[in-house]
Amino acid sequence: MNLLNNIGEALKAIQANLLRTILTVFIIAIGITSLVGILTAIDSIQTSVTENFSDLGVNSFTIRNKRGEGQGDRKSGRVARNFPPITYTDIKAFDQRFAFQDATVSVSARVSGNTEVKRLSFKTNPNVQLYGSDQNYILSEGFEVVQGRNFSEFDIKKGANVAIIGSEIRSTLFLDGESPINKEISLYGNKFKVIGTLKEMGAVGGGGNADRRVIIPVQKARQIGGDQNPDYRINVLVKSTARMQAAMGEATNILRNVRQDPIGEELSFEITEKKSLSERLGEISGYLRMGGFVIGFITLVGASIALMNIMMVSVTERTREIGIRKALGATPLRIRQQFLIEAIVICQIGGLLGIVMGILIGNVVTQIIDAGVFIIPWLWMVVALIICGMVGIFSGYYPAFKASKLDPIESLRYE
């Protein structure tokens, strides 16, 4: 009951010095606003970018040919080992056996990186990337067909002379306002009908410039490649990142069996997870959060010093009140509790106000720059309230301790 009485006395003291309390609350609120606002903006931006990265196929892994191990070690007589390339037969066998739930398998083949594409009197520089793929490739790579359509199952099976082109190819071969759909382009002596164009994306994921790319059915790419085995790649898009490792393990075992790699020996293929972008984003977000904490901490240090000063003034002003309470039987513990609770209550009020302002400011900033989604940072709200409690204890303990040590006789004489 004494604790509840102390809380009531603390609230009465706050109400009695309303202007001073409001100013102190705003000092605390500014510190919490800077902390919660920055962290809310960072989380909002990260959520938005992570969703975009997911659309770019970050939740996926790629299986490709294993590169040779350099030139070997001449001193030891070791020779670099060359691994047989992944063939189309390997890919078909893998596709038939791999049945992981919520996973999409796509096949692509890089035919050339220096292709020249022509149409009428227009032609591109000989730096166009020619890829063969199936109908799932657009989805797994995170591309978007903005005009026309994707490959159909019929296009892939029959190896039809159809193509999907990047935005740079479109702007080079077609006039402004001219639709490329159902128009013919020429490459490697073959004519292809354009059935779709890709959204402008630039260089993504280390895979070259997607705008400078022509994609044709993988069967047709095999014909153009002739005797040369194209650089085949298998891309597996997994719906849930939590199941990524399980999907990679199953894919490794299946392809190991298909290619007859002995257990315990080095794999004859590479399997890599596309997570470098998301990992880099996590690192940057970590640095930004650290900066937000530092800014918020500096502001809160100033707020705690201001609160301690105000509590010291309050103790001085209420010296006679303290003497009366001690004369009536109040113990030093109850006196400390009264002033400590008063400081904590002021901090919590400022913290709640700062949380509301921080959430609003953080989300408004991300909406203005169109870089995030509206979120409520429950974690940072809890952290802010805990920090406010610590600031209240830190700022209020010494004034409360000083009040509890006042001599009641001297306090009653104080004017």
XYZ file of C-alpha atoms in Angstrom:
415
model
C 0.000 0.000 0.000
C 2.903 2.370 0.776
C 4.223 1.871 -2.748
C 0.845 2.875 -4.217
C 0.789 5.931 -1.964
C 4.245 6.874 -3.229
C 3.064 6.553 -6.813
C 0.112 8.797 -6.004
C 2.379 11.346 -4.326
C 4.713 11.287 -7.330
C 1.816 11.970 -9.712
C 0.608 14.828 -7.505
C 4.115 16.341 -7.511
C 4.223 16.072 -11.305
C 0.849 17.771 -11.598
C 1.880 20.515 -9.201
C 4.852 21.431 -11.397
C 3.105 20.925 -14.741
C 5.155 23.300 -16.919
C 8.469 21.950 -15.675
C 7.219 18.407 -16.150
C 6.063 19.105 -19.716
C 9.453 20.557 -20.653
C 11.227 17.560 -19.127
C 8.880 15.136 -20.880
C 9.626 16.772 -24.218
C 13.377 16.494 -23.613
C 12.966 12.742 -23.063
C 10.528 12.471 -25.983
C 12.993 14.070 -28.413
C 15.650 11.498 -27.524
C 13.244 8.577 -27.928
C 11.858 10.088 -31.149
C 15.313 10.200 -32.710
C 15.996 6.620 -31.615
C 12.672 5.063 -32.627
C 12.298 7.248 -35.734
C 15.659 6.286 -37.218
C 15.233 2.598 -36.403
C 11.671 2.577 -37.752
C 12.804 4.155 -41.024
C 15.669 1.638 -41.340
C 13.381 -1.335 -40.679
C 10.775 -0.011 -43.110
C 13.332 0.475 -45.884
C 14.893 -2.928 -45.208
C 11.496 -4.641 -45.330
C 10.717 -3.024 -48.670
C 14.118 -3.775 -50.197
C 14.087 -7.369 -48.920
C 10.739 -7.889 -50.639
C 12.184 -6.473 -53.853
C 15.249 -8.712 -53.543
C 12.912 -11.660 -53.119
C 11.335 -10.676 -56.441
C 14.840 -10.611 -57.928
C 15.354 -14.250 -57.064
C 17.368 -13.836 -53.875
C 15.485 -16.818 -52.390
C 17.127 -19.126 -54.873
C 20.276 -21.049 -55.641
C 22.119 -21.787 -58.853
C 23.844 -24.958 -60.061
C 26.468 -24.449 -62.758
C 29.661 -25.824 -64.251
C 32.618 -26.035 -61.926
C 35.559 -23.955 -63.007
C 39.052 -25.420 -63.209
C 41.386 -24.939 -60.248
C 43.907 -22.619 -61.895
C 47.177 -23.953 -63.290
C 47.948 -26.343 -60.441
C 51.083 -26.405 -58.313
C 54.195 -26.828 -60.460
C 56.518 -27.503 -57.506
C 54.441 -30.406 -56.255
C 53.579 -31.594 -59.739
C 49.843 -31.144 -59.188
C 47.785 -30.526 -62.298
C 44.591 -28.505 -62.323
C 41.558 -30.759 -62.455
C 39.041 -30.165 -65.224
C 35.460 -31.159 -64.540
C 33.057 -32.262 -67.292
C 30.435 -29.589 -68.053
C 26.797 -29.995 -67.161
C 24.944 -31.344 -70.182
C 21.334 -31.008 -71.244
C 20.875 -34.698 -70.453
C 22.013 -34.020 -66.865
C 19.533 -31.187 -66.603
C 16.598 -33.261 -67.865
C 17.454 -36.071 -65.442
C 17.694 -33.596 -62.567
C 14.387 -31.960 -63.459
C 12.614 -35.325 -63.476
C 13.961 -36.353 -60.052
C 13.863 -33.052 -58.156
C 10.427 -32.729 -56.556
C 11.051 -30.416 -53.602
C 7.864 -28.805 -52.304
C 7.320 -25.107 -53.128
C 10.384 -24.986 -55.393
C 10.487 -23.896 -59.039
C 13.233 -25.210 -61.325
C 14.367 -23.239 -64.346
C 17.019 -23.957 -66.969
C 19.155 -21.443 -68.807
C 22.086 -21.626 -71.197
C 24.435 -18.764 -71.959
C 25.177 -19.151 -75.664
C 27.240 -16.022 -76.244
C 28.118 -12.672 -74.760
C 29.118 -10.942 -78.009
C 26.095 -11.418 -80.244
C 25.061 -8.858 -82.856
C 21.320 -8.464 -83.388
C 19.840 -6.913 -86.540
C 16.494 -5.633 -87.740
C 16.036 -3.936 -91.114
C 18.777 -1.285 -91.220
C 19.256 -1.261 -87.442
C 21.799 -3.320 -85.567
C 23.249 -3.510 -82.093
C 26.850 -3.524 -80.986
C 28.334 -7.024 -80.785
C 27.928 -7.110 -77.006
C 24.458 -8.614 -76.662
C 24.094 -11.590 -74.320
C 22.223 -14.481 -75.897
C 20.517 -16.853 -73.482
C 18.379 -19.927 -73.969
C 15.837 -20.716 -71.271
C 12.582 -22.391 -70.347
C 9.337 -20.713 -69.294
C 10.344 -20.538 -65.588
C 13.524 -18.545 -66.192
C 11.796 -15.139 -66.190
C 10.251 -15.863 -62.779
C 13.367 -17.304 -61.151
C 15.561 -14.385 -62.272
C 13.033 -11.804 -61.110
C 12.534 -10.333 -64.592
C 9.256 -8.722 -65.600
C 7.694 -8.876 -69.042
C 6.218 -5.406 -69.532
C 4.963 -5.953 -73.070
C 3.920 -9.157 -74.776
C 4.181 -12.524 -73.037
C 6.516 -15.131 -71.602
C 7.456 -18.372 -73.364
C 4.768 -21.026 -73.492
C 5.343 -24.727 -72.948
C 4.811 -25.214 -76.696
C 7.558 -22.662 -77.510
C 10.023 -24.551 -75.314
C 9.198 -28.050 -76.521
C 9.254 -27.154 -80.214
C 12.224 -24.792 -79.989
C 10.200 -22.065 -81.700
C 11.902 -19.063 -83.292
C 10.608 -16.593 -80.712
C 12.531 -14.197 -78.480
C 12.183 -11.962 -75.452
C 14.407 -8.889 -75.583
C 15.809 -6.432 -73.035
C 14.950 -2.748 -72.955
C 18.253 -1.666 -74.542
C 17.723 -4.019 -77.494
C 14.253 -2.603 -77.967
C 15.413 1.024 -77.960
C 18.220 0.218 -80.431
C 16.236 -1.773 -82.995
C 12.838 -0.068 -82.784
C 11.687 3.520 -83.140
C 10.153 5.419 -80.244
C 6.538 4.408 -79.850
C 6.931 1.413 -82.173
C 5.777 -1.887 -80.718
C 8.328 -4.708 -81.122
C 5.753 -7.437 -80.534
C 5.469 -9.878 -83.479
C 8.292 -8.092 -85.301
C 11.302 -10.076 -86.520
C 14.932 -9.732 -85.473
C 17.947 -11.588 -86.852
C 20.889 -13.195 -85.076
C 23.259 -16.009 -86.066
C 21.503 -16.242 -89.428
C 18.130 -17.015 -87.839
C 15.002 -14.885 -87.688
C 13.117 -14.660 -84.421
C 9.705 -13.183 -83.699
C 9.702 -10.898 -80.668
C 6.987 -12.022 -78.231
C 7.942 -9.963 -75.185
C 10.120 -7.168 -73.784
C 11.673 -7.001 -70.324
C 11.372 -4.181 -67.834
C 14.483 -2.010 -67.587
C 16.652 -3.357 -64.775
C 20.328 -2.709 -65.479
C 23.046 -4.961 -64.065
C 21.643 -7.191 -61.302
C 23.139 -9.943 -59.201
C 26.474 -10.011 -61.010
C 24.848 -11.581 -64.069
C 25.594 -8.797 -66.520
C 23.292 -6.164 -67.948
C 19.794 -7.619 -68.194
C 18.752 -4.817 -70.577
C 21.299 -6.039 -73.120
C 19.938 -9.563 -73.297
C 18.040 -11.677 -75.819
C 16.339 -14.808 -74.494
C 15.245 -17.640 -76.778
C 13.888 -21.154 -76.060
C 16.579 -23.457 -74.714
C 15.999 -26.027 -77.473
C 16.687 -23.389 -80.103
C 19.787 -22.287 -78.192
C 21.087 -25.874 -78.417
C 20.678 -25.789 -82.203
C 22.485 -22.452 -82.519
C 25.288 -23.666 -80.256
C 25.913 -26.601 -82.590
C 28.720 -28.830 -81.371
C 29.639 -26.429 -78.592
C 28.058 -27.267 -75.244
C 26.378 -24.083 -73.908
C 27.027 -22.930 -70.371
C 23.970 -24.553 -68.781
C 22.691 -23.411 -65.419
C 19.941 -24.712 -63.182
C 18.206 -22.142 -61.014
C 15.937 -23.252 -58.174
C 13.576 -20.691 -56.645
C 12.432 -21.640 -53.139
C 9.311 -20.081 -51.711
C 10.575 -19.989 -48.121
C 14.110 -18.975 -47.165
C 13.817 -21.248 -44.109
C 13.772 -24.273 -46.439
C 16.662 -23.115 -48.600
C 19.291 -25.369 -47.042
C 17.045 -28.432 -47.274
C 16.362 -27.745 -50.960
C 20.073 -27.234 -51.659
C 20.912 -30.502 -49.919
C 18.359 -32.452 -51.939
C 19.489 -30.844 -55.207
C 23.128 -31.664 -54.438
C 22.364 -35.327 -53.741
C 20.260 -35.691 -56.892
C 22.792 -34.084 -59.232
C 25.634 -36.017 -57.568
C 23.805 -39.230 -58.459
C 23.007 -38.019 -61.980
C 26.648 -37.146 -62.665
C 27.903 -40.158 -60.696
C 30.201 -38.191 -58.404
C 31.700 -40.592 -55.836
C 30.698 -39.945 -52.234
C 33.476 -38.279 -50.275
C 35.109 -36.749 -53.347
C 34.851 -33.241 -54.701
C 31.655 -32.329 -56.541
C 31.888 -31.832 -60.291
C 29.523 -28.846 -60.165
C 29.036 -25.650 -58.173
C 25.973 -24.801 -56.143
C 25.699 -21.244 -54.825
C 23.018 -19.394 -52.927
C 21.955 -15.978 -54.198
C 22.105 -14.108 -50.936
C 24.998 -11.699 -51.311
C 22.655 -8.757 -51.884
C 20.538 -9.518 -48.826
C 23.647 -10.134 -46.710
C 25.110 -6.798 -47.795
C 21.809 -5.103 -46.999
C 21.915 -6.663 -43.532
C 25.420 -5.309 -42.951
C 24.447 -1.802 -44.057
C 21.296 -1.896 -41.916
C 23.397 -2.964 -38.946
C 25.681 0.045 -39.371
C 22.693 2.356 -39.729
C 21.094 0.943 -36.577
C 24.352 1.459 -34.726
C 24.376 5.080 -35.882
C 20.758 5.475 -34.798
C 21.567 4.112 -31.364
C 24.509 6.497 -30.992
C 22.399 9.519 -31.969
C 19.577 8.461 -29.668
C 22.012 7.693 -26.832
C 23.663 11.113 -27.050
C 20.273 12.813 -26.974
C 19.126 10.691 -24.030
C 22.312 11.453 -22.088
C 21.486 15.142 -22.381
C 17.901 14.428 -21.389
C 18.990 12.416 -18.341
C 21.277 15.219 -17.171
C 18.446 17.718 -17.565
C 16.085 15.420 -15.663
C 18.612 14.950 -12.843
C 19.020 18.705 -12.562
C 15.261 19.220 -12.396
C 14.914 16.501 -9.749
C 17.653 18.168 -7.690
C 15.726 21.436 -7.868
C 12.579 19.583 -6.866
C 14.311 18.097 -3.811
C 15.506 21.553 -2.763
C 12.049 23.113 -3.202
C 10.363 20.318 -1.226
C 12.864 20.154 1.648
C 10.243 21.212 4.198
C 7.776 18.637 2.795
C 10.437 15.942 3.197
C 10.991 17.024 6.818
C 7.267 16.806 7.578
C 7.021 13.313 6.011
C 9.996 12.117 8.058
C 8.530 13.639 11.241
C 5.330 11.677 10.571
C 7.276 8.419 10.283
C 8.342 8.138 6.622
C 11.484 6.026 6.306
C 14.437 6.934 4.048
C 13.375 4.024 1.760
C 9.917 5.558 1.221
C 11.439 8.968 0.536
C 13.783 7.439 -2.076
C 10.878 5.562 -3.640
C 8.810 8.734 -3.948
C 11.418 10.696 -5.889
C 12.634 7.696 -7.884
C 9.094 6.836 -8.986
C 8.537 10.473 -9.934
C 11.597 10.422 -12.224
C 10.581 7.072 -13.774
C 7.004 8.245 -14.427
C 8.278 11.401 -16.156
C 10.597 9.281 -18.330
C 7.864 6.800 -19.248
C 5.478 9.595 -20.263
C 8.231 11.093 -22.401
C 9.023 7.640 -23.777
C 5.430 6.962 -24.843
C 5.225 10.361 -26.540
C 8.595 9.764 -28.231
C 7.510 6.323 -29.475
C 4.394 7.741 -31.114
C 6.342 10.610 -32.695
C 9.168 8.278 -33.773
C 6.830 5.811 -35.494
C 5.034 8.609 -37.326
C 8.206 10.444 -38.383
C 10.053 7.258 -39.403
C 7.201 6.008 -41.570
C 6.427 9.436 -43.032
C 10.059 9.829 -44.138
C 10.067 6.431 -45.884
C 6.749 7.213 -47.563
C 8.011 10.587 -48.782
C 11.075 9.036 -50.421
C 8.954 6.077 -51.554
C 11.494 3.639 -50.128
C 9.579 1.604 -47.578
C 6.340 0.237 -46.175
C 4.448 1.350 -43.068
C 5.497 -0.739 -40.059
C 5.033 -0.678 -36.294
C 8.388 -1.557 -34.676
C 7.220 -3.535 -31.648
C 10.770 -4.504 -30.711
C 12.020 -0.916 -30.689
C 8.949 0.176 -28.707
C 9.818 -2.278 -25.951
C 13.492 -1.294 -26.111
C 12.563 2.400 -25.861
C 10.410 1.827 -22.760
C 13.217 -0.183 -21.113
C 15.714 2.583 -21.912
C 13.319 5.185 -20.458
C 13.071 3.186 -17.251
C 16.874 3.004 -17.026
C 17.192 6.747 -17.678
C 14.616 7.429 -14.945
C 16.513 5.281 -12.451
C 19.856 6.827 -13.420
C 18.590 10.409 -13.270
C 16.426 10.023 -10.190
C 18.561 7.893 -7.926
C 21.007 10.558 -6.695
C 18.312 13.220 -6.018
C 16.214 10.542 -4.287
C 19.215 9.423 -2.228
C 19.976 13.022 -1.261
C 16.336 13.556 -0.232
C 16.345 10.418 1.931
C 19.457 11.624 3.799
C 18.060 15.037 4.775
C 17.884 15.682 8.498
C 14.209 16.086 9.497
C 14.954 18.858 12.066
C 16.971 20.893 9.585
C 14.353 20.221 6.888
C 11.527 21.584 9.072
C 13.514 24.776 9.622
C 14.053 25.241 5.864
C 12.171 28.193 4.349
